[in-house]
Coordinates of C-alpha atoms in Angstrom, one line a residue:
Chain A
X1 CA -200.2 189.0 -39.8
X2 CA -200.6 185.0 -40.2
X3 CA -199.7 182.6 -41.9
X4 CA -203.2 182.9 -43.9
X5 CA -201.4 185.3 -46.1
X6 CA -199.6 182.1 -48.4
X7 CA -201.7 180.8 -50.7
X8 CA -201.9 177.7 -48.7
X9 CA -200.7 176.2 -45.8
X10 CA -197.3 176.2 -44.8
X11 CA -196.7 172.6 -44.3
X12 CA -197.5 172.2 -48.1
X13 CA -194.9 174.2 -48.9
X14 CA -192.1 172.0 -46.9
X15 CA -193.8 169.3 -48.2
X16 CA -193.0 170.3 -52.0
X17 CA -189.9 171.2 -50.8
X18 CA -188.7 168.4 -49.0
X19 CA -189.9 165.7 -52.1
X20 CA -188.0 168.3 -54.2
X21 CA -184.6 167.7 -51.5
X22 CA -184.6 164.4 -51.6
X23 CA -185.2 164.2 -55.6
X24 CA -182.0 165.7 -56.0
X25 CA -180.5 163.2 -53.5
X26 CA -181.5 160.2 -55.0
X27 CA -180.0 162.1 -58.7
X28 CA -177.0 162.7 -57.1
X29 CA -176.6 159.0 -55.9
X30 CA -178.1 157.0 -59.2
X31 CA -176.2 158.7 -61.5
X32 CA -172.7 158.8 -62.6
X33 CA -172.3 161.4 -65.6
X34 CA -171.1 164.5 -63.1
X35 CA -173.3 167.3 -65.2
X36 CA -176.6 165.7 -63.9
X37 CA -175.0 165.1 -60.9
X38 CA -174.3 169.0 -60.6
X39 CA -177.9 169.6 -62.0
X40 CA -179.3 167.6 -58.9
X41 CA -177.4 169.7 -56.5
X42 CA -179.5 172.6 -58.2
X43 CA -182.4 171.0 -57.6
X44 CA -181.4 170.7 -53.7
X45 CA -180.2 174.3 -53.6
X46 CA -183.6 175.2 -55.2
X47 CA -185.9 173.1 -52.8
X48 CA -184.3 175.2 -49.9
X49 CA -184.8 178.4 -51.8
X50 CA -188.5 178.0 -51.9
X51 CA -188.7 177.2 -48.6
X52 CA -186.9 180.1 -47.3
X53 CA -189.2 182.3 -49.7
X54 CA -192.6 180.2 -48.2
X55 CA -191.0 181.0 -44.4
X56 CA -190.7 184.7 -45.6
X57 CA -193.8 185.4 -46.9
X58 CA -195.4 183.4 -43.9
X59 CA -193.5 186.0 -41.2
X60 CA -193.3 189.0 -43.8
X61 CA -189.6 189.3 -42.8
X62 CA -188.0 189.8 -45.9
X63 CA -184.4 188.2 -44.4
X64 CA -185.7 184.8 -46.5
X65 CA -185.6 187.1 -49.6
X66 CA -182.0 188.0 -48.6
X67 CA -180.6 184.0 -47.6
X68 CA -182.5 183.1 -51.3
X69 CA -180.5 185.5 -53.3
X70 CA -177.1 184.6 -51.0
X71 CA -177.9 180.8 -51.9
X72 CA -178.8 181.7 -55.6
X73 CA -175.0 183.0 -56.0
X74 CA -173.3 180.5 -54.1
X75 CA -175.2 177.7 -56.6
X76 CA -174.1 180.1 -59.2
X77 CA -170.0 179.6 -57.8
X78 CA -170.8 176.4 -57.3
X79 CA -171.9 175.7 -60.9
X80 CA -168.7 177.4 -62.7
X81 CA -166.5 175.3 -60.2
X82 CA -167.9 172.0 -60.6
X83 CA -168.0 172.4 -64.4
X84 CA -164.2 173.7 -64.4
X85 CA -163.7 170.3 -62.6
X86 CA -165.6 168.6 -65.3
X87 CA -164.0 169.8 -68.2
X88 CA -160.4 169.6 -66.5
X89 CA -160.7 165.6 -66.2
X90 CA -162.2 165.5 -69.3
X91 CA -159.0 167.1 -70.7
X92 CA -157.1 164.6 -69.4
X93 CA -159.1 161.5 -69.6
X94 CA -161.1 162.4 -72.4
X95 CA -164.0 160.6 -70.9
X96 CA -166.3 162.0 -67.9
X97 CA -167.3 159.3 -65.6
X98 CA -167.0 159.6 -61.7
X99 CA -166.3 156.3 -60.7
X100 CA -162.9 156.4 -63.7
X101 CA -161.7 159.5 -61.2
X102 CA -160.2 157.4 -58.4
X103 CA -157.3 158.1 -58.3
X104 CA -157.6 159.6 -54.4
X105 CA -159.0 156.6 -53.4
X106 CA -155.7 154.8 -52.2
Chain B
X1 CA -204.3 178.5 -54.3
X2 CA -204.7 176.3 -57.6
X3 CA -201.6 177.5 -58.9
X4 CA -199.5 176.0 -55.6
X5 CA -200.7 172.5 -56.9
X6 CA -200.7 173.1 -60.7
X7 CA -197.0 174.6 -60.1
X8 CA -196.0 171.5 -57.6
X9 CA -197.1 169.2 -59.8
X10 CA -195.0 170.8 -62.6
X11 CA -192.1 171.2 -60.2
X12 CA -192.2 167.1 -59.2
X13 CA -192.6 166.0 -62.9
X14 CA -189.6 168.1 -64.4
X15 CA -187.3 167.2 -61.1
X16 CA -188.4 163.6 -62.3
X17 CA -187.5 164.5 -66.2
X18 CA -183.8 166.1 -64.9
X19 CA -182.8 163.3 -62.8
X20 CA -184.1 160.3 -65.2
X21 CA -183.1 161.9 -68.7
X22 CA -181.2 160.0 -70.7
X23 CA -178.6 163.0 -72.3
X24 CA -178.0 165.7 -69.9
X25 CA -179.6 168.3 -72.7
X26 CA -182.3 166.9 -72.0
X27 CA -181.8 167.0 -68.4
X28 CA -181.1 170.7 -69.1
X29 CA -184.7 171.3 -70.4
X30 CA -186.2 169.1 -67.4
X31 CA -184.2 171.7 -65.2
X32 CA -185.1 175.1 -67.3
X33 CA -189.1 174.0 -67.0
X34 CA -188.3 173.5 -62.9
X35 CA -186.6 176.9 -62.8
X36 CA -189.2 178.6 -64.5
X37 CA -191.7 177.1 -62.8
X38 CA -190.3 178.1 -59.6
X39 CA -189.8 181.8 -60.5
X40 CA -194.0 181.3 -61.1
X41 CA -194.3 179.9 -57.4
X42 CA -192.1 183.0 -56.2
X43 CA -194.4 185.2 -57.6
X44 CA -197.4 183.5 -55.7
X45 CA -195.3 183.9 -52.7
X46 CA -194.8 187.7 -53.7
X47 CA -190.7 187.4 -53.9
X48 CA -191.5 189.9 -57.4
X49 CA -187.8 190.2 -57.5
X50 CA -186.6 186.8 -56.4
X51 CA -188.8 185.1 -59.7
X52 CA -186.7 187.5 -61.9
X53 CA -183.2 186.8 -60.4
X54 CA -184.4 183.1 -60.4
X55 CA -185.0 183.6 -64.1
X56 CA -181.7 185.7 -64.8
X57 CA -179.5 183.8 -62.8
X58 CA -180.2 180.4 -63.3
X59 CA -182.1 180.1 -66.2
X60 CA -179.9 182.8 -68.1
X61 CA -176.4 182.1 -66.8
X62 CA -175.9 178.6 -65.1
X63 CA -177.8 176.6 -67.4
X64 CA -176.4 178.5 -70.2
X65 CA -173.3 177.7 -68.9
X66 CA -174.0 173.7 -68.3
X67 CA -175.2 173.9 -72.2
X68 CA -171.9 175.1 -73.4
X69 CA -169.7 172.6 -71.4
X70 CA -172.0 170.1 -72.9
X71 CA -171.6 171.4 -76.0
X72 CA -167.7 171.6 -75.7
X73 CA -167.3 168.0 -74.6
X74 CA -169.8 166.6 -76.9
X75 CA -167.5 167.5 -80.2
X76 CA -167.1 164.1 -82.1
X77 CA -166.8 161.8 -78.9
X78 CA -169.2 160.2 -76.3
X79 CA -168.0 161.2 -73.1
X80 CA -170.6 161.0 -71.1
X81 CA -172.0 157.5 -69.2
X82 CA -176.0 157.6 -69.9
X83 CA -179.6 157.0 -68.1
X84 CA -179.9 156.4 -64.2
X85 CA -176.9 153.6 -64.7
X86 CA -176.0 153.1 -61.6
X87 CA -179.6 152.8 -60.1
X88 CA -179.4 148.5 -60.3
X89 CA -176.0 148.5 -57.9
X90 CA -177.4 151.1 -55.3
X91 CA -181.5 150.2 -55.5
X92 CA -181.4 150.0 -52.0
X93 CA -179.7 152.7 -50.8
X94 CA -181.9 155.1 -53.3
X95 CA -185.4 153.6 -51.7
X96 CA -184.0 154.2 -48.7
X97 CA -183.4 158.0 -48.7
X98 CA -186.5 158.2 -51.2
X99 CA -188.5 156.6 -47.9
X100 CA -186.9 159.0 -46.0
X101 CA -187.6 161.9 -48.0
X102 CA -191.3 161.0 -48.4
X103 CA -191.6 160.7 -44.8
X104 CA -190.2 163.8 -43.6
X105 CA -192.5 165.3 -45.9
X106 CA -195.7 163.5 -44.7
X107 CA -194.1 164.4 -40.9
X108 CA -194.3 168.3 -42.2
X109 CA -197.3 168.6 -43.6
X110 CA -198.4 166.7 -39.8
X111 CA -197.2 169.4 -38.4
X112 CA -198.1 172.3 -40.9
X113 CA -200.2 174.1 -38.2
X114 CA -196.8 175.8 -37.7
X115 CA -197.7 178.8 -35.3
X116 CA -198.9 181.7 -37.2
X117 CA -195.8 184.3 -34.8
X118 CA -196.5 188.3 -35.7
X119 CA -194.9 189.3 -38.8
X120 CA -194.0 192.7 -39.6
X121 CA -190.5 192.6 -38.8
X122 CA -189.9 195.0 -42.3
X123 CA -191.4 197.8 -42.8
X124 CA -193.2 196.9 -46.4
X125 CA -196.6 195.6 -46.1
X126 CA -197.6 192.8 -48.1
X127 CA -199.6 193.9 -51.5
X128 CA -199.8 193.3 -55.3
X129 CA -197.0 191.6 -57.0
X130 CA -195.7 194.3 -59.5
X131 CA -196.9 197.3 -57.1
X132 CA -193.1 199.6 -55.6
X133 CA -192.8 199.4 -52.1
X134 CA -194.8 196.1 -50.8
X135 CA -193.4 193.2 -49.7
X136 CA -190.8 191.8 -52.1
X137 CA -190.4 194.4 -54.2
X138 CA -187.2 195.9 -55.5
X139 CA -187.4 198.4 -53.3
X140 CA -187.7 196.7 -50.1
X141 CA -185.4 194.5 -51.3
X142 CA -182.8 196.5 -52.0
X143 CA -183.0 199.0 -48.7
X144 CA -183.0 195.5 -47.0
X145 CA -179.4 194.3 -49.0
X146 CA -177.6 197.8 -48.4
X147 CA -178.4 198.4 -45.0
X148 CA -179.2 195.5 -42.5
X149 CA -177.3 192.8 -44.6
X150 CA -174.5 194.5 -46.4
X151 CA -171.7 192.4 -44.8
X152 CA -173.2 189.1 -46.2
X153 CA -173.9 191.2 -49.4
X154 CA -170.2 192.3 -49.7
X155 CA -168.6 188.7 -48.7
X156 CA -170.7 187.5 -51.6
X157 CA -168.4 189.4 -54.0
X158 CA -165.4 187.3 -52.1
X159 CA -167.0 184.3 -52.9
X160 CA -167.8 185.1 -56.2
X161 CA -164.1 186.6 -56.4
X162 CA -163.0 183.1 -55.1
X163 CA -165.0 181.0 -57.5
X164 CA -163.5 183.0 -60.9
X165 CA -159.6 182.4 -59.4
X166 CA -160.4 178.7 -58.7
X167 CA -162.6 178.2 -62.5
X168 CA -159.2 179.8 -64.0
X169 CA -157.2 177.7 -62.0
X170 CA -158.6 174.6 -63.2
X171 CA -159.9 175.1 -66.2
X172 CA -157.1 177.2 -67.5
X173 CA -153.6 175.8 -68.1
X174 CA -153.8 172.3 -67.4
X175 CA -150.6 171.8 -66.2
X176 CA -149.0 175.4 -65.1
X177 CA -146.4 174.4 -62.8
X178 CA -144.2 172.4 -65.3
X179 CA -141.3 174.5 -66.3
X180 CA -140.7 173.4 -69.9
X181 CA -143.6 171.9 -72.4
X182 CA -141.8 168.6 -72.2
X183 CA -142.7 168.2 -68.5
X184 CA -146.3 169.3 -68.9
X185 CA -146.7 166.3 -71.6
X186 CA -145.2 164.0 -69.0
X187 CA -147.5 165.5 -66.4
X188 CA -150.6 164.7 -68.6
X189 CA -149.9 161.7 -70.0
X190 CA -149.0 160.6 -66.0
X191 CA -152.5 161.7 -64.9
X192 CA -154.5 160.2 -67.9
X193 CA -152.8 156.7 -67.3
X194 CA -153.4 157.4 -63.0
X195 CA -157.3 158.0 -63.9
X196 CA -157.4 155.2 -66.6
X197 CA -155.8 152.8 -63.8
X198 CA -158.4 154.2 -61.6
X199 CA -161.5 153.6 -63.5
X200 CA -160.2 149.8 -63.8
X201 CA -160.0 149.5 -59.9

């Protein structure tokens, strides 16, 4: 059992991954409408998914498997709250634009 | 092999289509492309039954659910600020962690002779996608989620428990502590000048 039994290399697959990180990163921070801000944060969730199903298949343990599908319904969670956030302030602002929800900022 | 690079390739550009997209249904589709894709790389890594929750799940239910909560606050008004706006005051910043990024990966795939250790730490044996009892497949799935991890299996359901109290919390009543419907209209009208004062900060 190596690590001959991915496709290819391992480091490829962190690689992919890690562009596929920091993509989300860089959505979170250039934009401002809070959906694709939320849609980035899938994009990070699923960049770490991949590479926990890479790691898996490299050590056939199938405990990756098991962290993927734990992270898959924690983005899931994640979603509904985030979007429950979104449409409460846009209930009461009628507008949805992160830097109009200061109102914590002191 | 081909299909890791046809598939990353596909994976970068619709990232790149999600996070640029000028209306977030189009980011949506940018998103649905990535997800499927990725369900397509799962199955080259033989996680048979990780592609379909990946399809299910995300594709099926949270997207779903970002499309209807665009759909609901699209209705007559424009509530949304558009494009990568706020890419001209942070420019810096964003090259920064895009440097970052793109040298951590270049730092992995350095070091992607990442020792081969013994596998078999489950009992499946690697084999055909779509075959019962290899590696990844419902089966051994499953036996793994009801008997070595069933704990983090069952505090899932708390968590998911958790996230459907706090979605009706907020997204419910907007203002259920205010004893008569007079108070909740001062309550609301309170918070929409506090965030309207806010944004002009």
């Amino acid at each position: 059992m190596t690590s001959s039994l991915l496709p290819v290399a391992l480091g490829n697959y962190i690689a992919l991954s890690a562009v596929l990180f920091f993509m989300g990163v860089v959505g979170v921070i250039v934009r401002r409408n809070p959906l694709v801000m939320l849609m980035s944060i899938e994009l990070m969730f699923n960049a770490a998914n991949l590479l926990f199903m890479a790691f898996a298949r490299a050590w056939m343990n199938n405990a990756g498997h098991i962290f993927a599908f734990l992270v898959i319904t924690v983005a899931a969670a994640e979603a509904a709250i985030g979007l429950a956030i979104v449409v409460a302030v846009f209930r009461t602002a009628k507008h949805v634009d992160v830097d109009d929800v200061a109102m914590l900022k002191g | 092999m081909i299909a890791f690079w046809i598939l990353g390739v596909i994976l970068i550009a619709s990232a790149m289509w999600t996070i640029t997209a000028k209306k977030p249904v189009y980011s949506v589709v940018g998103l649905l492309a990535h997800f499927v894709a990725l369900a397509a790389m799962y199955l080259t890594l033989s996680g048979e039954f990780l592609a379909v929750m990946q399809i299910i799940v995300y594709s099926g239910a949270i997207l779903v659910l970002f499309l209807f909560v665009i759909a609901l606050l699209s209705s007559g008004v424009a509530p949304f600020a558009t494009g990568i706006d706020r890419l001209p005051k942070i420019a810096a910043p964003a090259i920064v962690v895009a440097l970052a990024g793109l040298g951590f990966a270049i730092y992995a795939v350095g070091r992607s002779s990442v020792a081969a250790t013994s596998g078999a730490l489950t009992a499946a044996a690697a084999g055909p996608v779509g075959t019962a009892g290899v590696f990844g497949s419902v089966d051994d799935f499953g036996k793994a989620l009801f008997t070595t991890y069933l704990l983090p299996f069952e505090i899932t359901a708390l968590i998911l428990m958790v996230a459907v109290i706090g979605v009706v919390t907020l997204a419910g009543d907007s203002t259920p502590y205010a004893a008569t419907e007079k108070q909740a209209r001062a309550v609301r009208k309170s918070m929409r000048e506090a965030i309207v004062r806010g944004g002009e900060r």
